[in-house]
mmCIF file of C-alpha atoms and ligand atoms in Angstrom:
data_model
loop_
_atom_site.group_PDB
_atom_site.id
_atom_site.type_symbol
_atom_site.label_atom_id
_atom_site.label_comp_id
_atom_site.label_asym_id
_atom_site.label_seq_id
_atom_site.Cartn_x
_atom_site.Cartn_y
_atom_site.Cartn_z
ATOM 1 C CA MET I 114 -4.006 7.038 -32.466
ATOM 2 C CA SER I 115 -3.033 5.591 -29.170
ATOM 3 C CA ASP I 116 -4.793 6.753 -26.041
ATOM 4 C CA PRO I 117 -2.189 8.201 -23.665
ATOM 5 C CA GLY I 118 -4.478 7.632 -20.687
ATOM 6 C CA ALA I 119 -4.773 3.915 -21.478
ATOM 7 C CA ALA I 120 -1.004 3.620 -21.934
ATOM 8 C CA ASP I 121 -0.485 5.235 -18.529
ATOM 9 C CA ALA I 122 -2.911 2.810 -16.929
ATOM 10 C CA ALA I 123 -1.166 -0.184 -18.506
ATOM 11 C CA ASP I 124 2.223 1.045 -17.315
ATOM 12 C CA ALA I 125 1.129 1.987 -13.806
ATOM 13 C CA SER I 126 2.808 0.019 -11.032
ATOM 14 C CA ALA I 127 0.684 -1.966 -8.621
ATOM 15 C CA PHE I 128 1.578 0.751 -6.089
ATOM 16 C CA GLU I 129 -0.164 3.366 -8.214
ATOM 17 C CA ARG I 130 -3.087 1.070 -9.004
ATOM 18 C CA VAL I 131 -3.682 0.428 -5.291
ATOM 19 C CA GLY I 132 -3.845 4.211 -4.859
ATOM 20 C CA GLY I 133 -0.417 5.255 -3.583
ATOM 21 C CA GLU I 134 0.972 5.561 -0.092
ATOM 22 C CA ALA I 135 -2.205 6.565 1.783
ATOM 23 C CA ALA I 136 -4.120 3.647 0.257
ATOM 24 C CA VAL I 137 -1.340 1.152 1.113
ATOM 25 C CA ARG I 138 -1.398 2.430 4.705
ATOM 26 C CA ALA I 139 -5.205 2.062 4.834
ATOM 27 C CA LEU I 140 -4.939 -1.500 3.462
ATOM 28 C CA VAL I 141 -2.341 -2.475 6.074
ATOM 29 C CA ASP I 142 -4.350 -0.865 8.871
ATOM 30 C CA ARG I 143 -7.467 -2.789 7.818
ATOM 31 C CA PHE I 144 -5.433 -6.008 7.595
ATOM 32 C CA TYR I 145 -4.230 -5.701 11.210
ATOM 33 C CA ASP I 146 -7.623 -4.462 12.480
ATOM 34 C CA LEU I 147 -9.219 -7.595 10.986
ATOM 35 C CA MET I 148 -6.485 -9.778 12.474
ATOM 36 C CA ASP I 149 -7.364 -8.313 15.890
ATOM 37 C CA LEU I 150 -11.140 -8.542 15.449
ATOM 38 C CA GLU I 151 -12.010 -11.673 13.485
ATOM 39 C CA PRO I 152 -12.132 -15.010 15.345
ATOM 40 C CA GLY I 153 -11.205 -16.724 12.065
ATOM 41 C CA TYR I 154 -7.724 -15.169 12.258
ATOM 42 C CA ALA I 155 -7.062 -16.028 15.912
ATOM 43 C CA ALA I 156 -4.203 -18.444 15.172
ATOM 44 C CA LEU I 157 -2.494 -15.741 13.085
ATOM 45 C CA ARG I 158 -3.080 -13.118 15.793
ATOM 46 C CA ALA I 159 -1.636 -15.459 18.424
ATOM 47 C CA VAL I 160 1.722 -15.623 16.617
ATOM 48 C CA HIS I 161 2.023 -11.832 16.993
ATOM 49 C CA GLY I 162 3.008 -9.875 20.079
ATOM 50 C CA GLU I 163 0.768 -7.921 22.395
ATOM 51 C CA THR I 164 0.486 -4.901 20.089
ATOM 52 C CA LEU I 165 0.513 -4.757 16.309
ATOM 53 C CA GLU I 166 1.965 -1.248 15.995
ATOM 54 C CA ARG I 167 5.463 -2.281 14.955
ATOM 55 C CA ALA I 168 4.066 -4.796 12.458
ATOM 56 C CA ARG I 169 1.734 -2.143 10.984
ATOM 57 C CA ASP I 170 4.582 0.256 10.269
ATOM 58 C CA ARG I 171 6.889 -2.393 8.913
ATOM 59 C CA LEU I 172 4.395 -4.106 6.610
ATOM 60 C CA PHE I 173 3.350 -0.663 5.308
ATOM 61 C CA TRP I 174 6.961 0.319 4.564
ATOM 62 C CA PHE I 175 7.645 -3.079 3.023
ATOM 63 C CA LEU I 176 4.547 -3.187 0.807
ATOM 64 C CA CYS I 177 5.214 0.278 -0.649
ATOM 65 C CA GLY I 178 8.442 -1.062 -2.163
ATOM 66 C CA TRP I 179 7.118 -4.558 -2.929
ATOM 67 C CA LEU I 180 4.297 -2.992 -4.988
ATOM 68 C CA GLY I 181 6.746 -0.888 -6.983
ATOM 69 C CA GLY I 182 6.615 2.342 -4.952
ATOM 70 C CA PRO I 183 9.138 3.985 -2.608
ATOM 71 C CA GLN I 184 11.603 1.646 -0.883
ATOM 72 C CA HIS I 185 10.894 2.812 2.690
ATOM 73 C CA TYR I 186 11.640 -0.566 4.255
ATOM 74 C CA VAL I 187 14.964 -1.126 2.478
ATOM 75 C CA GLU I 188 16.066 2.444 3.284
ATOM 76 C CA ARG I 189 15.478 1.805 6.981
ATOM 77 C CA PHE I 190 16.477 -1.834 7.432
ATOM 78 C CA GLY I 191 18.331 -2.968 4.318
ATOM 79 C CA HIS I 192 17.432 -6.225 2.566
ATOM 80 C CA PRO I 193 14.100 -7.539 3.931
ATOM 81 C CA ARG I 194 15.348 -11.157 4.519
ATOM 82 C CA LEU I 195 11.695 -11.974 5.141
ATOM 83 C CA ARG I 196 12.075 -15.708 5.617
ATOM 84 C CA ALA I 197 14.880 -15.265 8.163
ATOM 85 C CA ARG I 198 12.906 -12.542 9.969
ATOM 86 C CA HIS I 199 9.917 -14.889 10.280
ATOM 87 C CA LEU I 200 11.876 -17.860 11.660
ATOM 88 C CA PRO I 201 11.119 -16.941 15.320
ATOM 89 C CA PHE I 202 7.393 -17.409 14.563
ATOM 90 C CA ALA I 203 5.862 -20.844 13.992
ATOM 91 C CA ILE I 204 4.283 -20.596 10.544
ATOM 92 C CA GLY I 205 2.428 -23.586 9.097
ATOM 93 C CA ILE I 206 -0.359 -23.979 6.557
ATOM 94 C CA ARG I 207 -2.964 -22.687 9.011
ATOM 95 C CA GLU I 208 -1.065 -19.439 9.694
ATOM 96 C CA ARG I 209 -0.272 -19.012 5.991
ATOM 97 C CA ASP I 210 -3.903 -19.471 4.988
ATOM 98 C CA GLN I 211 -5.166 -17.107 7.694
ATOM 99 C CA TRP I 212 -2.655 -14.450 6.582
ATOM 100 C CA LEU I 213 -3.870 -14.771 2.976
ATOM 101 C CA ALA I 214 -7.570 -14.786 3.921
ATOM 102 C CA CYS I 215 -7.082 -11.740 6.147
ATOM 103 C CA MET I 216 -5.283 -9.878 3.339
ATOM 104 C CA ASN I 217 -7.945 -10.921 0.794
ATOM 105 C CA GLN I 218 -10.669 -9.587 3.075
ATOM 106 C CA ALA I 219 -8.761 -6.323 3.606
ATOM 107 C CA MET I 220 -8.229 -5.901 -0.166
ATOM 108 C CA HIS I 221 -11.918 -6.580 -0.799
ATOM 109 C CA GLU I 222 -13.093 -4.170 1.896
ATOM 110 C CA ARG I 223 -10.729 -1.458 0.660
ATOM 111 C CA GLY I 224 -12.290 -1.827 -2.799
ATOM 112 C CA LEU I 225 -9.208 -2.879 -4.763
ATOM 113 C CA ASP I 226 -9.884 -3.674 -8.398
ATOM 114 C CA GLN I 227 -10.709 -7.408 -8.574
ATOM 115 C CA GLY I 228 -8.110 -8.252 -11.230
ATOM 116 C CA LEU I 229 -5.429 -6.437 -9.264
ATOM 117 C CA ALA I 230 -6.475 -8.133 -6.019
ATOM 118 C CA GLN I 231 -6.298 -11.546 -7.727
ATOM 119 C CA ARG I 232 -2.819 -10.831 -9.086
ATOM 120 C CA LEU I 233 -1.612 -9.619 -5.682
ATOM 121 C CA HIS I 234 -3.167 -12.661 -4.009
ATOM 122 C CA GLU I 235 -1.077 -14.961 -6.216
ATOM 123 C CA ALA I 236 2.085 -13.030 -5.375
ATOM 124 C CA PHE I 237 1.198 -12.989 -1.642
ATOM 125 C CA PHE I 238 0.586 -16.740 -1.793
ATOM 126 C CA ASN I 239 4.096 -17.377 -3.096
ATOM 127 C CA THR I 240 5.676 -15.169 -0.446
ATOM 128 C CA ALA I 241 3.552 -16.554 2.407
ATOM 129 C CA ASP I 242 4.095 -20.180 1.341
ATOM 130 C CA TRP I 243 7.855 -19.642 1.262
ATOM 131 C CA MET I 244 7.641 -18.322 4.847
ATOM 132 C CA ARG I 245 6.366 -21.653 6.200
ATOM 133 C CA ASN I 246 8.822 -23.064 8.696
ATOM 134 C CA ARG I 247 6.933 -25.980 10.204
ATOM 135 C CA GLY I 248 4.516 -28.635 8.966
ATOM 136 C CA GLY I 249 0.734 -28.378 9.296
HETATM 137 C C1 HEM M 501 2.590 -16.607 6.315
HETATM 138 C C2 HEM M 501 2.057 -16.080 7.396
HETATM 139 C C3 HEM M 501 2.694 -14.941 8.156
HETATM 140 C C4 HEM M 501 2.788 -14.829 9.509
HETATM 141 C C5 HEM M 501 2.220 -15.806 10.525
HETATM 142 C C6 HEM M 501 3.506 -13.603 9.801
HETATM 143 C C7 HEM M 501 3.811 -13.148 11.051
HETATM 144 C C8 HEM M 501 4.601 -12.074 11.354
HETATM 145 C C9 HEM M 501 5.002 -11.646 12.669
HETATM 146 C C10 HEM M 501 4.593 -12.325 13.980
HETATM 147 C C11 HEM M 501 5.782 -10.556 12.548
HETATM 148 C C12 HEM M 501 6.443 -9.745 13.682
HETATM 149 C C13 HEM M 501 5.647 -8.528 13.968
HETATM 150 C C14 HEM M 501 6.332 -7.627 14.993
HETATM 151 O O1 HEM M 501 7.539 -7.419 14.891
HETATM 152 O O2 HEM M 501 5.631 -7.106 15.875
HETATM 153 C C15 HEM M 501 5.899 -10.289 11.125
HETATM 154 C C16 HEM M 501 6.627 -9.269 10.599
HETATM 155 C C17 HEM M 501 6.660 -8.948 9.276
HETATM 156 N N1 HEM M 501 5.967 -9.585 8.263
HETATM 157 FE FE1 HEM M 501 4.930 -11.272 8.438
HETATM 158 N N2 HEM M 501 3.835 -12.997 8.619
HETATM 159 C C18 HEM M 501 3.367 -13.763 7.590
HETATM 160 C C19 HEM M 501 3.440 -13.488 6.257
HETATM 161 C C20 HEM M 501 3.974 -12.339 5.721
HETATM 162 C C21 HEM M 501 3.944 -11.982 4.320
HETATM 163 C C22 HEM M 501 3.303 -12.819 3.219
HETATM 164 C C23 HEM M 501 4.602 -10.782 4.225
HETATM 165 C C24 HEM M 501 4.860 -9.932 3.016
HETATM 166 C C25 HEM M 501 4.127 -9.949 1.934
HETATM 167 C C26 HEM M 501 5.037 -10.390 5.538
HETATM 168 C C27 HEM M 501 5.732 -9.245 5.860
HETATM 169 C C28 HEM M 501 6.235 -8.928 7.092
HETATM 170 C C29 HEM M 501 7.136 -7.821 7.365
HETATM 171 C C30 HEM M 501 7.699 -6.845 6.335
HETATM 172 C C31 HEM M 501 7.419 -7.847 8.726
HETATM 173 C C32 HEM M 501 8.376 -6.930 9.498
HETATM 174 C C33 HEM M 501 9.747 -7.657 9.536
HETATM 175 C C34 HEM M 501 10.753 -6.929 10.390
HETATM 176 O O3 HEM M 501 11.309 -5.927 9.928
HETATM 177 O O4 HEM M 501 11.016 -7.350 11.519
HETATM 178 N N3 HEM M 501 4.632 -11.350 6.422
HETATM 179 N N4 HEM M 501 5.164 -11.218 10.437
#
């Protein structure tokens, strides 16, 4: 007999595996707190404006949908057009790698399952790499 609990787990979206909306918000908040606090992410922080409040809300809304949950971002702003929206910011390898390291640290600190975190890291890498708009 199949185990209905196991089937549910296999079918769960990344959104559910992260822990739903409150957990996505906590992950995003940790990500931006680390960006503000850690000297290793200073180049990434410098690309951002004075406050990170707008970025916190928008990345939270975006990630809910990107992980397979509610489409808060698309409902508010339409198609994300992420590459176009990042063109005003100079993004090279250094900024990309700091973004990914900051997100990895946030996922680790929030206690995401390691396999899930690895899978998300690969997906984040592809998105972040595609956002690069200058060399170096
Ligand atoms: C590659 C390095 C990245 C850098 C340096 C970067 C930087 C920024 C900056 C400076 C903003 C503007 C924040 C504001 O409006 O106050 C922003 C917005 C945003 N970023 Fe990134 N970002 C990067 C990668 C990513 C990735 C990988 C994602 C998604 C997985 C992402 C999702 C977003 C979203 C959804 C917004 C809000 C866009 C809007 O509606 O205006 N970013 N980012």
